[in-house]
Coordinates of N, CA and C in Angstrom, one line a residue:
M13 N 86.6 73.2 92.4 CA 86.7 74.1 93.9 C 85.7 75.1 93.7
E14 N 85.1 75.4 94.8 CA 84.1 76.5 94.8 C 84.7 78.0 94.6
S15 N 84.0 78.8 94.2 CA 84.6 80.1 93.9 C 85.0 81.0 95.1
M16 N 84.5 80.8 96.2 CA 85.1 81.2 97.6 C 86.4 80.7 97.9
E17 N 86.5 79.4 97.7 CA 87.7 78.7 97.9 C 88.8 79.1 97.0
L18 N 88.5 79.3 95.7 CA 89.5 79.8 94.8 C 89.8 81.2 95.2
A19 N 88.8 82.1 95.5 CA 89.3 83.4 95.8 C 90.1 83.5 97.1
S20 N 89.7 82.7 98.0 CA 90.6 82.7 99.4 C 91.9 82.3 99.0
F21 N 92.1 81.3 98.2 CA 93.4 80.8 98.0 C 94.3 81.7 97.1
Q22 N 93.6 82.5 96.1 CA 94.2 83.4 95.4 C 94.7 84.7 96.2
I23 N 93.9 85.1 97.2 CA 94.3 86.1 98.3 C 95.7 85.6 98.8
I24 N 95.5 84.3 99.5 CA 96.5 83.8 100.3 C 97.9 83.7 99.5
S25 N 97.8 83.4 98.3 CA 98.9 83.1 97.5 C 99.6 84.5 97.1
T26 N 98.7 85.5 96.7 CA 99.2 86.9 96.2 C 100.0 87.5 97.5
V27 N 99.3 87.3 98.8 CA 99.9 88.1 99.8 C 101.0 87.4 100.4
G28 N 101.2 86.0 100.2 CA 102.3 85.4 100.6 C 103.5 85.8 99.6
G29 N 103.3 86.0 98.5 CA 104.4 86.6 97.6 C 104.8 88.0 98.1
A30 N 103.7 88.5 98.5 CA 104.2 89.9 99.0 C 104.9 90.0 100.3
R31 N 104.5 89.0 101.2 CA 105.2 88.9 102.5 C 106.8 88.6 102.1
S32 N 107.0 87.7 101.3 CA 108.3 87.3 101.0 C 109.0 88.4 100.4
K33 N 108.5 89.2 99.3 CA 109.3 90.5 98.9 C 109.5 91.4 100.1
I34 N 108.7 91.6 101.0 CA 108.9 92.3 102.3 C 109.9 92.0 103.1
T35 N 110.1 90.7 103.3 CA 111.3 90.1 103.9 C 112.5 90.4 103.2
E36 N 112.4 90.2 102.1 CA 113.8 90.4 101.1 C 113.9 92.1 101.2
A37 N 113.0 93.0 101.2 CA 113.2 94.2 101.5 C 114.0 94.6 102.7
L38 N 113.4 94.1 103.7 CA 114.2 94.3 105.1 C 115.6 93.6 105.1
Q39 N 115.9 92.6 104.5 CA 117.1 91.9 104.4 C 118.1 93.0 103.8
C40 N 117.7 93.5 102.4 CA 118.3 94.4 101.8 C 118.7 95.7 102.5
A41 N 117.7 96.2 103.3 CA 118.0 97.4 104.0 C 119.0 97.1 105.1
R42 N 119.0 96.1 105.8 CA 119.8 95.8 106.9 C 121.3 95.6 106.2
Q43 N 121.4 95.4 105.0 CA 122.8 95.4 104.3 C 123.1 96.8 103.5
R44 N 122.2 97.8 103.9 CA 122.3 99.2 103.6 C 122.2 99.4 102.0
N45 N 121.4 98.2 101.4 CA 121.1 98.5 100.0 C 119.7 98.9 99.8
F46 N 119.5 100.3 100.0 CA 118.1 100.9 100.1 C 117.6 100.9 98.7
T47 N 118.1 101.0 97.7 CA 117.7 101.1 96.4 C 117.0 99.7 96.1
E48 N 117.5 98.7 96.3 CA 117.0 97.2 96.1 C 115.7 97.2 97.2
A49 N 116.1 97.7 98.2 CA 115.1 97.4 99.4 C 113.7 98.1 98.8
Y50 N 113.8 99.3 98.4 CA 112.5 100.0 97.8 C 112.0 99.2 96.7
Q51 N 112.9 98.5 95.8 CA 112.4 98.0 94.7 C 111.6 96.6 95.1
K52 N 112.0 96.0 96.3 CA 111.5 94.8 96.8 C 109.9 95.3 97.3
I53 N 110.0 96.5 97.9 CA 108.5 97.1 98.5 C 107.7 97.0 97.3
D54 N 108.3 97.8 96.1 CA 107.4 98.1 95.0 C 106.9 96.6 94.4
E55 N 107.7 95.6 94.4 CA 107.4 94.4 93.9 C 106.1 93.8 94.8
A56 N 106.3 94.0 96.3 CA 105.3 93.5 97.2 C 104.0 94.3 96.8
N57 N 104.1 95.4 96.7 CA 103.0 96.3 96.2 C 102.0 95.6 95.0
E58 N 102.9 95.0 93.8 CA 102.3 94.5 92.8 C 101.5 93.1 93.2
F59 N 102.1 92.3 94.1 CA 101.4 91.2 94.6 C 100.1 91.7 95.5
L60 N 100.3 92.8 96.2 CA 99.1 93.3 97.0 C 98.0 93.7 96.1
K61 N 98.3 94.3 95.0 CA 97.2 94.9 94.0 C 96.5 93.6 93.5
E62 N 97.1 92.6 93.3 CA 96.4 91.4 92.7 C 95.5 90.9 93.9
G63 N 95.9 90.7 95.0 CA 95.2 90.4 96.1 C 94.1 91.3 96.5
H64 N 94.2 92.4 96.3 CA 93.3 93.6 96.4 C 92.1 93.4 95.5
K65 N 92.7 93.1 94.2 CA 91.5 92.9 93.2 C 90.4 91.7 93.6
N66 N 91.0 90.7 94.3 CA 90.2 89.6 94.5 C 89.3 90.1 95.8
H67 N 89.8 90.8 96.6 CA 89.1 91.0 97.8 C 88.0 92.1 97.3
V68 N 88.3 93.0 96.5 CA 87.2 93.9 96.1 C 86.0 93.3 95.3
D69 N 86.5 92.2 94.5 CA 85.3 91.6 93.7 C 84.4 90.9 94.7
L70 N 85.0 90.4 95.8 CA 83.9 89.8 96.8 C 83.1 90.9 97.5
I71 N 83.8 92.1 97.7 CA 82.9 93.1 98.2 C 82.1 93.7 97.4
Q72 N 82.2 93.6 96.1 CA 81.3 94.2 95.0 C 80.0 93.1 94.8
K73 N 80.4 91.9 94.8 CA 79.3 90.9 94.8 C 78.4 90.8 96.1
E74 N 79.0 91.2 97.1 CA 78.1 91.1 98.2 C 77.4 92.5 98.3
A75 N 77.8 93.4 97.8 CA 77.2 94.8 97.6 C 76.1 94.7 96.6
D76 N 76.2 93.9 95.5 CA 75.3 93.6 94.6 C 74.1 92.5 95.1
G77 N 74.3 92.2 96.3 CA 73.3 91.2 96.8 C 73.7 89.8 97.0
Q78 N 74.7 89.5 96.3 CA 75.1 88.1 96.2 C 75.5 87.7 97.5
E79 N 75.0 86.4 98.2 CA 75.5 86.0 99.5 C 76.8 85.5 99.3
I80 N 77.7 86.0 100.3 CA 79.1 85.6 100.2 C 79.2 84.6 101.7
P81 N 79.4 83.2 101.5 CA 79.4 82.4 102.6 C 80.8 82.7 103.5
F82 N 80.6 82.5 104.8 CA 81.8 82.7 105.8 C 82.3 81.4 105.5
S83 N 83.7 81.4 105.7 CA 84.4 80.2 106.0 C 85.8 80.6 106.7
M84 N 86.3 79.5 107.5 CA 87.6 79.8 107.9 C 88.7 80.2 107.1
L85 N 88.6 79.4 106.1 CA 89.6 79.7 104.9 C 89.6 81.2 104.3
F86 N 88.4 81.7 104.3 CA 88.3 83.0 103.9 C 88.7 84.0 105.0
M87 N 88.3 83.6 106.1 CA 88.9 84.4 107.2 C 90.4 84.4 107.4
H88 N 90.8 83.2 107.2 CA 92.5 83.3 107.2 C 92.9 84.3 106.1
A89 N 92.5 84.1 104.8 CA 92.9 84.9 103.8 C 92.9 86.4 104.1
E90 N 91.8 86.8 104.5 CA 91.6 88.2 105.1 C 92.6 88.4 106.1
D91 N 92.8 87.6 107.1 CA 93.8 88.0 108.2 C 95.1 88.1 107.6
Q92 N 95.4 87.3 106.7 CA 96.7 87.4 105.9 C 96.8 88.6 105.2
F93 N 95.8 88.9 104.5 CA 95.9 90.2 103.7 C 96.2 91.4 104.4
M94 N 95.3 91.6 105.5 CA 95.5 92.8 106.5 C 96.9 92.8 107.1
S95 N 97.2 91.6 107.6 CA 98.7 91.5 108.3 C 99.8 91.9 107.3
V96 N 99.7 91.5 106.1 CA 100.8 91.8 105.2 C 100.8 93.3 104.9
Y97 N 99.5 94.0 104.6 CA 99.5 95.3 104.5 C 100.1 96.2 105.7
L98 N 99.8 95.7 106.7 CA 100.6 96.2 108.0 C 102.0 96.0 108.1
L99 N 102.5 94.9 107.7 CA 103.8 94.6 107.6 C 104.5 95.5 106.5
R100 N 103.9 95.6 105.5 CA 104.5 96.6 104.5 C 104.6 97.8 105.1
D101 N 103.7 98.5 105.8 CA 103.8 99.8 106.1 C 104.9 99.9 107.3
I102 N 105.1 98.9 108.2 CA 106.1 99.0 109.1 C 107.6 98.8 108.5
A103 N 107.5 97.9 107.5 CA 108.8 97.8 106.8 C 109.4 98.9 106.1
H104 N 108.4 99.6 105.5 CA 108.7 101.0 104.9 C 109.3 101.9 105.9
E105 N 108.7 102.2 107.0 CA 109.2 102.8 108.0 C 110.7 102.6 108.6
M106 N 110.7 101.2 108.6 CA 112.1 100.7 109.2 C 113.1 100.9 108.1
I107 N 112.8 100.7 106.9 CA 113.7 101.0 105.8 C 114.4 102.5 106.1
A108 N 113.3 103.3 106.1 CA 113.6 104.8 106.1 C 114.4 105.1 107.3
M109 N 114.0 104.4 108.5 CA 114.9 104.7 109.7 C 116.2 104.3 109.5
W110 N 116.4 103.1 109.0 CA 118.0 102.5 108.6 C 118.6 103.5 107.9
K111 N 118.0 104.0 106.7 CA 118.4 104.9 105.8 C 119.1 106.3 106.4
E112 N 118.3 106.8 107.6 CA 118.6 108.0 108.3 C 119.9 107.5 109.0
I113 N 120.0 106.4 109.6 CA 121.2 106.0 110.4 C 122.3 105.7 109.8
K114 N 123.4 106.5 110.0 CA 124.5 106.3 109.0 C 125.7 105.5 109.9

């Protein structure tokens, strides 16, 4: 497997794990289990950190002059990456709102 394909799949895999944890966090919050909800967000952040490392590695390679080929797979990985970051931020706000509603 080419390195770009591998990097793309690594990003997709890690953000998929983060998305699952965020979904679990929202489910916990709906049950008013806020401590566990925030723990799930923390777990999602660990997945996102791993995906971010792969993302930054590619940016550094391109900044060093290495050509980074475009592919639909990589575009999908980047799309998933940014979508999950947005989902995490929205979920965090939703949990905070549910917490305020008694």
